[in-house]
């Protein structure tokens, strides 16, 4: 993942900028019933529809009824969530006095979150090259995005699985698993919306 993570800070800034721009658009325009209905219908196809609606409805004015904008926004929010989660895991890993096994698991989790962020960053960049469904490289770009986001979700779940041992304090397990699980849910929803692109363009 060295190649993916080398440009990660720039991609993260770009992701934050995209979400901020969408938020600015929201403040300037009132979302239409059609955009709200579009997001509602799309979120019903995700595994966590309530989370999907809560995170994406604020950007309805920017998304309108565009499947690509919906997927891009969900992916950007997923990357932001992964970044926040990584920062939290890093903070937990610096707590002194923890068992060596716990520190090793948290370090492994940090590596998984770094990989997850790298794959999500790649996916955001690739999604911007998607174009229309009729374009010759559409399916190739879409397949890349689906593969990378699926791998990012696997990274999140690997972190959670690594914290299953009895040596971890309830605080570590609850706090870290809660944050990573939230990141995984956001990524799962983004993947579901990405998977719909082939038929919605």
GROMACS .gro file of C-alpha atoms in nm:
model
  201
    1UNK     CA    1   0.000   0.000   0.000
    2UNK     CA    2   0.302   0.232  -0.019
    3UNK     CA    3   0.187   0.380  -0.345
    4UNK     CA    4  -0.163   0.443  -0.215
    5UNK     CA    5  -0.057   0.602   0.112
    6UNK     CA    6   0.211   0.828  -0.040
    7UNK     CA    7  -0.054   1.065  -0.175
    8UNK     CA    8  -0.297   1.005   0.111
    9UNK     CA    9  -0.260   1.346   0.284
   10UNK     CA   10  -0.345   1.523  -0.042
   11UNK     CA   11  -0.642   1.292  -0.106
   12UNK     CA   12  -0.766   1.341   0.249
   13UNK     CA   13  -0.749   1.718   0.210
   14UNK     CA   14  -0.930   1.686  -0.123
   15UNK     CA   15  -1.195   1.470   0.041
   16UNK     CA   16  -1.246   1.723   0.320
   17UNK     CA   17  -1.265   2.000   0.059
   18UNK     CA   18  -1.530   1.810  -0.138
   19UNK     CA   19  -1.743   1.757   0.171
   20UNK     CA   20  -1.698   2.123   0.272
   21UNK     CA   21  -1.796   2.234  -0.077
   22UNK     CA   22  -2.104   2.017  -0.063
   23UNK     CA   23  -2.191   2.164   0.277
   24UNK     CA   24  -2.155   2.514   0.133
   25UNK     CA   25  -2.391   2.418  -0.147
   26UNK     CA   26  -2.639   2.291   0.110
   27UNK     CA   27  -2.631   2.621   0.297
   28UNK     CA   28  -2.698   2.811  -0.025
   29UNK     CA   29  -2.982   2.598  -0.160
   30UNK     CA   30  -3.283   2.425  -0.015
   31UNK     CA   31  -3.289   2.057  -0.109
   32UNK     CA   32  -3.577   1.957  -0.333
   33UNK     CA   33  -3.822   1.681  -0.259
   34UNK     CA   34  -3.677   1.484  -0.549
   35UNK     CA   35  -3.323   1.495  -0.408
   36UNK     CA   36  -3.444   1.389  -0.063
   37UNK     CA   37  -3.651   1.110  -0.216
   38UNK     CA   38  -3.355   0.999  -0.426
   39UNK     CA   39  -3.130   0.971  -0.121
   40UNK     CA   40  -3.404   0.797   0.077
   41UNK     CA   41  -3.455   0.539  -0.196
   42UNK     CA   42  -3.082   0.486  -0.242
   43UNK     CA   43  -3.019   0.444   0.131
   44UNK     CA   44  -3.284   0.173   0.151
   45UNK     CA   45  -3.047  -0.042  -0.055
   46UNK     CA   46  -2.765  -0.010   0.200
   47UNK     CA   47  -2.699  -0.231   0.500
   48UNK     CA   48  -2.728   0.062   0.742
   49UNK     CA   49  -3.004   0.283   0.600
   50UNK     CA   50  -3.047   0.501   0.909
   51UNK     CA   51  -2.677   0.590   0.913
   52UNK     CA   52  -2.687   0.645   0.538
   53UNK     CA   53  -2.972   0.894   0.567
   54UNK     CA   54  -2.823   1.074   0.865
   55UNK     CA   55  -2.488   1.124   0.691
   56UNK     CA   56  -2.607   1.203   0.337
   57UNK     CA   57  -2.931   1.400   0.371
   58UNK     CA   58  -2.740   1.713   0.483
   59UNK     CA   59  -2.575   1.711   0.137
   60UNK     CA   60  -2.897   1.662  -0.061
   61UNK     CA   61  -2.868   2.002  -0.234
   62UNK     CA   62  -2.524   1.915  -0.367
   63UNK     CA   63  -2.611   1.555  -0.455
   64UNK     CA   64  -2.947   1.630  -0.623
   65UNK     CA   65  -3.035   1.305  -0.802
   66UNK     CA   66  -2.685   1.213  -0.922
   67UNK     CA   67  -2.578   0.855  -0.837
   68UNK     CA   68  -2.212   0.950  -0.886
   69UNK     CA   69  -2.231   1.252  -0.657
   70UNK     CA   70  -2.408   1.038  -0.400
   71UNK     CA   71  -2.135   0.773  -0.414
   72UNK     CA   72  -1.858   1.035  -0.412
   73UNK     CA   73  -2.003   1.207  -0.107
   74UNK     CA   74  -2.047   0.877   0.078
   75UNK     CA   75  -1.691   0.777  -0.007
   76UNK     CA   76  -1.549   1.111   0.108
   77UNK     CA   77  -1.739   1.086   0.435
   78UNK     CA   78  -1.610   0.730   0.476
   79UNK     CA   79  -1.250   0.847   0.432
   80UNK     CA   80  -1.303   1.124   0.686
   81UNK     CA   81  -1.448   0.871   0.930
   82UNK     CA   82  -1.151   0.638   0.877
   83UNK     CA   83  -0.909   0.923   0.939
   84UNK     CA   84  -1.085   1.018   1.263
   85UNK     CA   85  -1.085   0.654   1.373
   86UNK     CA   86  -0.716   0.614   1.297
   87UNK     CA   87  -0.638   0.920   1.510
   88UNK     CA   88  -0.837   0.772   1.798
   89UNK     CA   89  -0.666   0.432   1.773
   90UNK     CA   90  -0.329   0.608   1.766
   91UNK     CA   91  -0.423   0.794   2.084
   92UNK     CA   92  -0.527   0.471   2.255
   93UNK     CA   93  -0.204   0.304   2.148
   94UNK     CA   94  -0.002   0.571   2.330
   95UNK     CA   95  -0.162   0.501   2.667
   96UNK     CA   96   0.110   0.373   2.898
   97UNK     CA   97   0.086   0.060   3.108
   98UNK     CA   98  -0.106  -0.154   2.860
   99UNK     CA   99  -0.016  -0.516   2.805
  100UNK     CA  100   0.223  -0.588   2.520
  101UNK     CA  101  -0.040  -0.796   2.341
  102UNK     CA  102  -0.281  -0.503   2.351
  103UNK     CA  103  -0.022  -0.262   2.215
  104UNK     CA  104   0.064  -0.503   1.934
  105UNK     CA  105  -0.303  -0.542   1.842
  106UNK     CA  106  -0.354  -0.166   1.841
  107UNK     CA  107  -0.044  -0.121   1.625
  108UNK     CA  108  -0.182  -0.382   1.383
  109UNK     CA  109  -0.514  -0.197   1.387
  110UNK     CA  110  -0.336   0.128   1.302
  111UNK     CA  111  -0.174  -0.044   1.005
  112UNK     CA  112  -0.512  -0.175   0.892
  113UNK     CA  113  -0.669   0.171   0.921
  114UNK     CA  114  -0.380   0.321   0.724
  115UNK     CA  115  -0.438   0.064   0.451
  116UNK     CA  116  -0.811   0.131   0.460
  117UNK     CA  117  -0.753   0.505   0.418
  118UNK     CA  118  -0.515   0.442   0.130
  119UNK     CA  119  -0.767   0.227  -0.054
  120UNK     CA  120  -1.049   0.476   0.007
  121UNK     CA  121  -0.827   0.757  -0.120
  122UNK     CA  122  -0.750   0.558  -0.435
  123UNK     CA  123  -1.120   0.493  -0.481
  124UNK     CA  124  -1.213   0.861  -0.458
  125UNK     CA  125  -0.957   0.942  -0.724
  126UNK     CA  126  -1.073   0.656  -0.947
  127UNK     CA  127  -1.439   0.747  -0.906
  128UNK     CA  128  -1.369   1.088  -1.057
  129UNK     CA  129  -1.249   0.910  -1.373
  130UNK     CA  130  -1.563   0.699  -1.400
  131UNK     CA  131  -1.748   0.899  -1.664
  132UNK     CA  132  -2.076   0.777  -1.809
  133UNK     CA  133  -2.188   0.416  -1.825
  134UNK     CA  134  -2.156   0.430  -2.202
  135UNK     CA  135  -1.786   0.525  -2.187
  136UNK     CA  136  -1.545   0.246  -2.286
  137UNK     CA  137  -1.356   0.234  -1.955
  138UNK     CA  138  -1.654   0.277  -1.723
  139UNK     CA  139  -1.670  -0.085  -1.604
  140UNK     CA  140  -1.294  -0.103  -1.557
  141UNK     CA  141  -1.287   0.208  -1.335
  142UNK     CA  142  -1.596   0.091  -1.146
  143UNK     CA  143  -1.443  -0.252  -1.086
  144UNK     CA  144  -1.130  -0.089  -0.944
  145UNK     CA  145  -1.337   0.121  -0.704
  146UNK     CA  146  -1.543  -0.177  -0.593
  147UNK     CA  147  -1.230  -0.384  -0.532
  148UNK     CA  148  -1.054  -0.114  -0.330
  149UNK     CA  149  -1.355  -0.021  -0.118
  150UNK     CA  150  -1.421  -0.391  -0.048
  151UNK     CA  151  -1.056  -0.425   0.061
  152UNK     CA  152  -1.092  -0.117   0.285
  153UNK     CA  153  -1.392  -0.279   0.452
  154UNK     CA  154  -1.188  -0.597   0.504
  155UNK     CA  155  -0.915  -0.388   0.669
  156UNK     CA  156  -1.167  -0.245   0.915
  157UNK     CA  157  -1.305  -0.588   1.001
  158UNK     CA  158  -0.953  -0.730   1.042
  159UNK     CA  159  -0.884  -0.463   1.304
  160UNK     CA  160  -1.204  -0.554   1.490
  161UNK     CA  161  -1.121  -0.926   1.478
  162UNK     CA  162  -0.775  -0.856   1.618
  163UNK     CA  163  -0.928  -0.712   1.934
  164UNK     CA  164  -1.126  -1.024   2.018
  165UNK     CA  165  -0.875  -1.173   2.262
  166UNK     CA  166  -0.937  -1.191   2.639
  167UNK     CA  167  -0.628  -0.984   2.723
  168UNK     CA  168  -0.789  -0.656   2.629
  169UNK     CA  169  -0.959  -0.437   2.884
  170UNK     CA  170  -1.326  -0.372   2.831
  171UNK     CA  171  -1.246  -0.004   2.779
  172UNK     CA  172  -1.007  -0.074   2.492
  173UNK     CA  173  -1.240  -0.325   2.331
  174UNK     CA  174  -1.549  -0.111   2.361
  175UNK     CA  175  -1.396   0.221   2.257
  176UNK     CA  176  -1.179   0.102   1.968
  177UNK     CA  177  -1.427  -0.152   1.833
  178UNK     CA  178  -1.705   0.107   1.851
  179UNK     CA  179  -1.506   0.360   1.646
  180UNK     CA  180  -1.380   0.108   1.391
  181UNK     CA  181  -1.726  -0.047   1.357
  182UNK     CA  182  -1.868   0.297   1.275
  183UNK     CA  183  -1.601   0.345   1.010
  184UNK     CA  184  -1.680   0.001   0.868
  185UNK     CA  185  -2.052   0.083   0.851
  186UNK     CA  186  -1.981   0.404   0.661
  187UNK     CA  187  -1.759   0.214   0.419
  188UNK     CA  188  -2.019  -0.061   0.377
  189UNK     CA  189  -2.283   0.198   0.286
  190UNK     CA  190  -2.047   0.370   0.042
  191UNK     CA  191  -1.977   0.035  -0.125
  192UNK     CA  192  -2.350  -0.038  -0.160
  193UNK     CA  193  -2.403   0.299  -0.329
  194UNK     CA  194  -2.103   0.239  -0.555
  195UNK     CA  195  -2.238  -0.102  -0.654
  196UNK     CA  196  -2.557   0.067  -0.777
  197UNK     CA  197  -2.370   0.292  -1.020
  198UNK     CA  198  -2.363   0.046  -1.306
  199UNK     CA  199  -2.739   0.031  -1.326
  200UNK     CA  200  -2.815   0.391  -1.227
  201UNK     CA  201  -2.608   0.584  -1.478
   0.00000   0.00000   0.00000
